mmCIF file of C-alpha atoms in Angstrom:
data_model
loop_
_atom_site.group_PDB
_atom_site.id
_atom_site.type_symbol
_atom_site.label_atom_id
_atom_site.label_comp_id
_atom_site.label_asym_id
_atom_site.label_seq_id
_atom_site.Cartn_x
_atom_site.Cartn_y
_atom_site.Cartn_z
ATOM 1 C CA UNK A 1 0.000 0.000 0.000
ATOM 2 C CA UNK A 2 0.875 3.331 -0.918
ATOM 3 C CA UNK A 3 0.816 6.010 1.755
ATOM 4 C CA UNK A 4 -1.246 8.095 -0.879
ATOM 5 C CA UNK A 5 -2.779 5.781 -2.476
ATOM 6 C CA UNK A 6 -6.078 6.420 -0.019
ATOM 7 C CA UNK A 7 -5.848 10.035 -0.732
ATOM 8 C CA UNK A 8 -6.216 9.566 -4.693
ATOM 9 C CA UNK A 9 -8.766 7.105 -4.376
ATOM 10 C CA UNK A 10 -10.845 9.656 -2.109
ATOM 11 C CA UNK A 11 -10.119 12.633 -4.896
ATOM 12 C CA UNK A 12 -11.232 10.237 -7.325
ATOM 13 C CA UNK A 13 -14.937 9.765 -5.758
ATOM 14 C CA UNK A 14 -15.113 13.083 -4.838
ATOM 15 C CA UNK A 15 -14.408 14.178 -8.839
ATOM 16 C CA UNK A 16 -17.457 11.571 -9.831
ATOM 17 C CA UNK A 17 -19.651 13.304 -6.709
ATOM 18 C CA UNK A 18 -18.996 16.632 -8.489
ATOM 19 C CA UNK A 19 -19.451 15.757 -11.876
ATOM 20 C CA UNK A 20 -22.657 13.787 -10.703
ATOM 21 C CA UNK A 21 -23.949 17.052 -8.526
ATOM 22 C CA UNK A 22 -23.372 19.139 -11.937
ATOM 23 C CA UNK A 23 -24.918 17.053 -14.064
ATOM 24 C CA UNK A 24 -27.878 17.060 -11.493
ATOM 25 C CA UNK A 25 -27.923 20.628 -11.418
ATOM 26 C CA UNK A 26 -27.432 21.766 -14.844
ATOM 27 C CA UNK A 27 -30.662 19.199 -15.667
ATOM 28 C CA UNK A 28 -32.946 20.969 -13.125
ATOM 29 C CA UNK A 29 -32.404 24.391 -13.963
ATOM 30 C CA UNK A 30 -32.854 23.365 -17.740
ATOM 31 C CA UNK A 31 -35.687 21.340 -17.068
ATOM 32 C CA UNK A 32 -37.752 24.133 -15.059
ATOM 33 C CA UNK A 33 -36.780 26.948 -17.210
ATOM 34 C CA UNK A 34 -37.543 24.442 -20.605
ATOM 35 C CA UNK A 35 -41.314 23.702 -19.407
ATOM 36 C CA UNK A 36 -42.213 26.744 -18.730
ATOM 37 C CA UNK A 37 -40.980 28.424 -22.404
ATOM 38 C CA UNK A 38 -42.295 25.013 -23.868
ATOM 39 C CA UNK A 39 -45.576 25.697 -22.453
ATOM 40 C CA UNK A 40 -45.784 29.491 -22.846
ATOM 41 C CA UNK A 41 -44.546 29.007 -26.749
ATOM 42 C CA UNK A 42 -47.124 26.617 -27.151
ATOM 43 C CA UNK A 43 -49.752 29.067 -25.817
ATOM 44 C CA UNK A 44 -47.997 31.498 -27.558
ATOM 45 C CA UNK A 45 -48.217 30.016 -31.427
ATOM 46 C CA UNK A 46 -51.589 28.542 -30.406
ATOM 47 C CA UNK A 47 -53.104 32.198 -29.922
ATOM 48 C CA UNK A 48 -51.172 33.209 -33.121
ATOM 49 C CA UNK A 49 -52.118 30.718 -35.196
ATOM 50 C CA UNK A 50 -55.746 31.336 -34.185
ATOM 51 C CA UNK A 51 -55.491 34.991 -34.767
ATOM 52 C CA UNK A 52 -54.416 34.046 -38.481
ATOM 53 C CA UNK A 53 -56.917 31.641 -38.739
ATOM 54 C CA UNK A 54 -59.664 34.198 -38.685
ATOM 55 C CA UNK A 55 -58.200 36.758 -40.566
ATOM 56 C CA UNK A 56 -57.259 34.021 -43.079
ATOM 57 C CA UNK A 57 -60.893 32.714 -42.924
ATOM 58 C CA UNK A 58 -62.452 36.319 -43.142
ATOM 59 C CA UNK A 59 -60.340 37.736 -46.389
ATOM 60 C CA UNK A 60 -61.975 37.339 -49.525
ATOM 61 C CA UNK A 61 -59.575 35.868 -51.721
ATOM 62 C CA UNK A 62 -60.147 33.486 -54.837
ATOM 63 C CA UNK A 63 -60.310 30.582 -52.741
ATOM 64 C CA UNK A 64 -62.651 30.460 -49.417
ATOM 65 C CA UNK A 65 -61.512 28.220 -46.708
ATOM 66 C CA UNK A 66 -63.716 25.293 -46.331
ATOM 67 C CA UNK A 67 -65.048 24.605 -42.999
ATOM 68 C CA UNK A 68 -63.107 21.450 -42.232
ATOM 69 C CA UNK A 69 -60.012 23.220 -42.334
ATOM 70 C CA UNK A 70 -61.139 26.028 -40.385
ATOM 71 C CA UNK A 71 -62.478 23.436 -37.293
ATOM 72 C CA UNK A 72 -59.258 21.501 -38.038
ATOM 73 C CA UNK A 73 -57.395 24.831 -37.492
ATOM 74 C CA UNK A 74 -59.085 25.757 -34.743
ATOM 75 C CA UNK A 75 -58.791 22.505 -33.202
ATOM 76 C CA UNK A 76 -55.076 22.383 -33.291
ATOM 77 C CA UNK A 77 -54.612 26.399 -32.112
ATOM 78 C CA UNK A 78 -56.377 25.189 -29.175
ATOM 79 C CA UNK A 79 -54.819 22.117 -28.626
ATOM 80 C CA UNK A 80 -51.437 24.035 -28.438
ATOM 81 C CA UNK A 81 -53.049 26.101 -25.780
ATOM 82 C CA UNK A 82 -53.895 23.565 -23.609
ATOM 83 C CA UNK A 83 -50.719 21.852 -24.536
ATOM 84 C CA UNK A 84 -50.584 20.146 -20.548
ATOM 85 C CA UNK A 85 -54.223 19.029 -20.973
ATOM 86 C CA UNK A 86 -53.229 17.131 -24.021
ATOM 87 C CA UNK A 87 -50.062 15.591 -22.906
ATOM 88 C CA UNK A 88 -52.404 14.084 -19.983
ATOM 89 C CA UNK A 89 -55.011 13.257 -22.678
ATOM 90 C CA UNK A 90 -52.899 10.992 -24.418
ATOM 91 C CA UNK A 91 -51.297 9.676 -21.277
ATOM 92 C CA UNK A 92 -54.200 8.692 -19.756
ATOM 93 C CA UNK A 93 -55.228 6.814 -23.601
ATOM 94 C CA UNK A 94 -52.168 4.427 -22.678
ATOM 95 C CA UNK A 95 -52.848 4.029 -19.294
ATOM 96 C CA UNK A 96 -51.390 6.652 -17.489
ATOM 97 C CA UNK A 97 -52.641 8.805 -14.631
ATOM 98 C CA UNK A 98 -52.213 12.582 -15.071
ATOM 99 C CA UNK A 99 -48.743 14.181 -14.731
ATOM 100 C CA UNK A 100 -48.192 17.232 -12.614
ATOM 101 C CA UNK A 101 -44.851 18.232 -14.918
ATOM 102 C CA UNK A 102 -42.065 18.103 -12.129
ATOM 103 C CA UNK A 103 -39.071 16.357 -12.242
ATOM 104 C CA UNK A 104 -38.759 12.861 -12.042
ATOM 105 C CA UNK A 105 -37.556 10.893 -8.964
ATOM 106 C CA UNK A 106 -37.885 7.260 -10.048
ATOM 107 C CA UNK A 107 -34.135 5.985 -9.926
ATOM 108 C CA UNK A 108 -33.920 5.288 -5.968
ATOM 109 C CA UNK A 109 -30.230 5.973 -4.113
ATOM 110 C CA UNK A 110 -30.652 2.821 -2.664
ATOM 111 C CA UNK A 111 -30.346 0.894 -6.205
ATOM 112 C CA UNK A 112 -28.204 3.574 -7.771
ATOM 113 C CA UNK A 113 -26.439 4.803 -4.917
ATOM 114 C CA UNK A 114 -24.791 8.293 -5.751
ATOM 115 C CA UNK A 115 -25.514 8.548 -9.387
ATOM 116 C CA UNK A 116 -29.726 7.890 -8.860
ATOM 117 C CA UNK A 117 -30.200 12.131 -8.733
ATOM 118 C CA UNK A 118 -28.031 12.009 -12.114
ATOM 119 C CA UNK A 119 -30.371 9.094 -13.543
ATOM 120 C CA UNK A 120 -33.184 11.173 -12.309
ATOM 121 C CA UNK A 121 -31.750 14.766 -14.183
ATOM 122 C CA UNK A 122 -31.273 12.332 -17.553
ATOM 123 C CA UNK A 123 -34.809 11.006 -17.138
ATOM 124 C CA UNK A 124 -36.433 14.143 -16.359
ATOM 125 C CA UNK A 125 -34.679 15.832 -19.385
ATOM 126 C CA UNK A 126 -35.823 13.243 -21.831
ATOM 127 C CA UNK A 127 -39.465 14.203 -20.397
ATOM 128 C CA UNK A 128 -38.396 18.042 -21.361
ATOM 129 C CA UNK A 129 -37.612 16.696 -24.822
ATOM 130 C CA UNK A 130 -41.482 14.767 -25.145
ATOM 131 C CA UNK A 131 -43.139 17.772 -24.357
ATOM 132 C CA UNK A 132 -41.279 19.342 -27.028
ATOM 133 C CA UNK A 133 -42.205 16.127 -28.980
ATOM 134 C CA UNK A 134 -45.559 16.747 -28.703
ATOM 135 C CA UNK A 135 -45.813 20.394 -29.132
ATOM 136 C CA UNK A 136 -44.215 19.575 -32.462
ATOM 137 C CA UNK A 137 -46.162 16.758 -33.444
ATOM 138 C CA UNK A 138 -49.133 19.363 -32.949
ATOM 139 C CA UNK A 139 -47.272 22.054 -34.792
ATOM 140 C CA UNK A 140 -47.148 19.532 -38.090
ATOM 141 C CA UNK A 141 -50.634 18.752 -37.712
ATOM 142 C CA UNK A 142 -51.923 22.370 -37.756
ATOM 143 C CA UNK A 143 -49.379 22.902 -40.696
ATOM 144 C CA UNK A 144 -50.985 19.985 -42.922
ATOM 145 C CA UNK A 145 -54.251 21.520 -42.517
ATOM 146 C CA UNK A 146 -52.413 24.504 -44.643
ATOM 147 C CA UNK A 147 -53.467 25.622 -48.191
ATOM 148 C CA UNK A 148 -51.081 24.480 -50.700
ATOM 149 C CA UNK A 149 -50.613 20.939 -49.546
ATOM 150 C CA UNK A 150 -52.047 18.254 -51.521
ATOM 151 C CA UNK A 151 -54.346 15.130 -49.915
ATOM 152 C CA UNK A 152 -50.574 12.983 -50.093
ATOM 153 C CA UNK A 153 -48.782 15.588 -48.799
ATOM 154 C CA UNK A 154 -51.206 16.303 -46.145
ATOM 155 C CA UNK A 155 -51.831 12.586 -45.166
ATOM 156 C CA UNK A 156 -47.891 13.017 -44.813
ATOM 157 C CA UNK A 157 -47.487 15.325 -42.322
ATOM 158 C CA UNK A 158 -50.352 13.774 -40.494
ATOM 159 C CA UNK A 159 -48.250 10.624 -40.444
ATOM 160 C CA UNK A 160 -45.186 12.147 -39.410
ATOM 161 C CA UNK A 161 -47.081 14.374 -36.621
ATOM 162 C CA UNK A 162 -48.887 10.861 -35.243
ATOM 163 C CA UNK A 163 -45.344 9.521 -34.883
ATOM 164 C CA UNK A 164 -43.983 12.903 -32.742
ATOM 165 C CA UNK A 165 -46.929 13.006 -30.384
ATOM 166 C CA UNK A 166 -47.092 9.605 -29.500
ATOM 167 C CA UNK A 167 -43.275 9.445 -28.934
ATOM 168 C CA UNK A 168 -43.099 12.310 -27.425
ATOM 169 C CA UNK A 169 -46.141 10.882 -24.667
ATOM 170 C CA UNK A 170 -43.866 8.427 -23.914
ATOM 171 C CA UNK A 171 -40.997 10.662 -23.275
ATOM 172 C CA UNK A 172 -43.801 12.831 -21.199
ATOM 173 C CA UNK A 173 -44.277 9.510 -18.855
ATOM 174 C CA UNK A 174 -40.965 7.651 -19.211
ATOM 175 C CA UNK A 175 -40.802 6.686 -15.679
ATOM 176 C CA UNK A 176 -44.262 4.697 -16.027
ATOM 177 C CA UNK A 177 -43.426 3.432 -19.369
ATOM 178 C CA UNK A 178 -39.981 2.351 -17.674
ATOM 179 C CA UNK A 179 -41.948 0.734 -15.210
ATOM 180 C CA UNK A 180 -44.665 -1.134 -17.517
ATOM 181 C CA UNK A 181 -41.785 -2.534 -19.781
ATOM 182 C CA UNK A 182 -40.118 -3.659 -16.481
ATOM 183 C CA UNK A 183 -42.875 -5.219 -15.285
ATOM 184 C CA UNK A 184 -43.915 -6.948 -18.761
ATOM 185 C CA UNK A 185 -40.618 -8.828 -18.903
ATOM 186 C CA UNK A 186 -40.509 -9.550 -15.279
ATOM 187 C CA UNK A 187 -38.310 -7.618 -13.864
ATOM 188 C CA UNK A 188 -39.152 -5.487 -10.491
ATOM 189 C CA UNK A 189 -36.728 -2.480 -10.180
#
């Protein structure tokens, strides 16, 4: 044994503590600063986009909006306003109970030991990045509903904006979805 050997070992865990504590950190300041712009934005272009919508549907140009698109239009301006209410929506379609939006705590210390609160930052980031998922999926359905795109095109985008929201749901509930696959192939964590 080296006399200093204890010493470097100690400096060691105390570099992984700090890089653990900053990764913790730096997630939870993102994380509460992204949800609220995410959800603001998303109020934001749902007002706008329903402004436009009626001054789109009131001008008298060669070609008059049909009603479908306007309800379609409307539909997905509000949808982006009540962005949280749909996120729960289509939780609660899979099987979900509502989420309140926090962080997420589902990595115990007592399994991970030191790194659980980084686990937790990761986890609670990639529920950041489904809410911006979903708000995008939205955005691409409220774009399809555009003039100027044909049926395919349209169908398209549809397609595309399916795949986004539902992914992004997941994302939204990770932790349960964690826990469901867990569960499905037997393992209790």
């Amino acid at each position: 044994d080296y006399p200093d050997h204890h010493h470097q070992c100690r400096d060691v865990t105390l570099m992984n503590m700090d890089a653990l504590t900053a990764i913790e950190n730096f997630a939870s300041s993102i994380f509460s600063a992204g949800m609220d712009f995410l959800f603001t934005w998303g109020e934001f272009i749902g007002v706008i986009s329903m402004i436009t919508l009626f001054a789109r549907a009131r001008s008298a140009g060669p070609v008059k909006m049909s009603p479908g698109k306007f309800i379609a239009g409307m539909l997905t301006s509000c949808m982006l306003v009540s962005l949280p209410a749909m996120i729960n929506a289509g939780g609660v379609q899979m099987g979900f109970r509502a989420d309140s939006f926090g962080p997420i705590a589902y990595v115990q210390p007592q399994t991970f030991g030191a790194a659980a609160g980084a686990a937790n930052a990761v986890l609670s980031l990639a529920k950041l990045a489904g809410v911006g998922f979903v708000m995008n999926g939205i955005s691409i359905w409220r774009k399809a509903g555009l003039d100027g795109h044909t049926a395919l095109s349209a169908s398209e985008s549809v397609s595309k904006g399916n795949v986004k929201f539902i992914a992004g749901v997941l994302l939204v509930f990770i932790d349960r979805v964690l826990n469901a696959l867990l569960a499905s192939i037997g393992i209790v964590f």
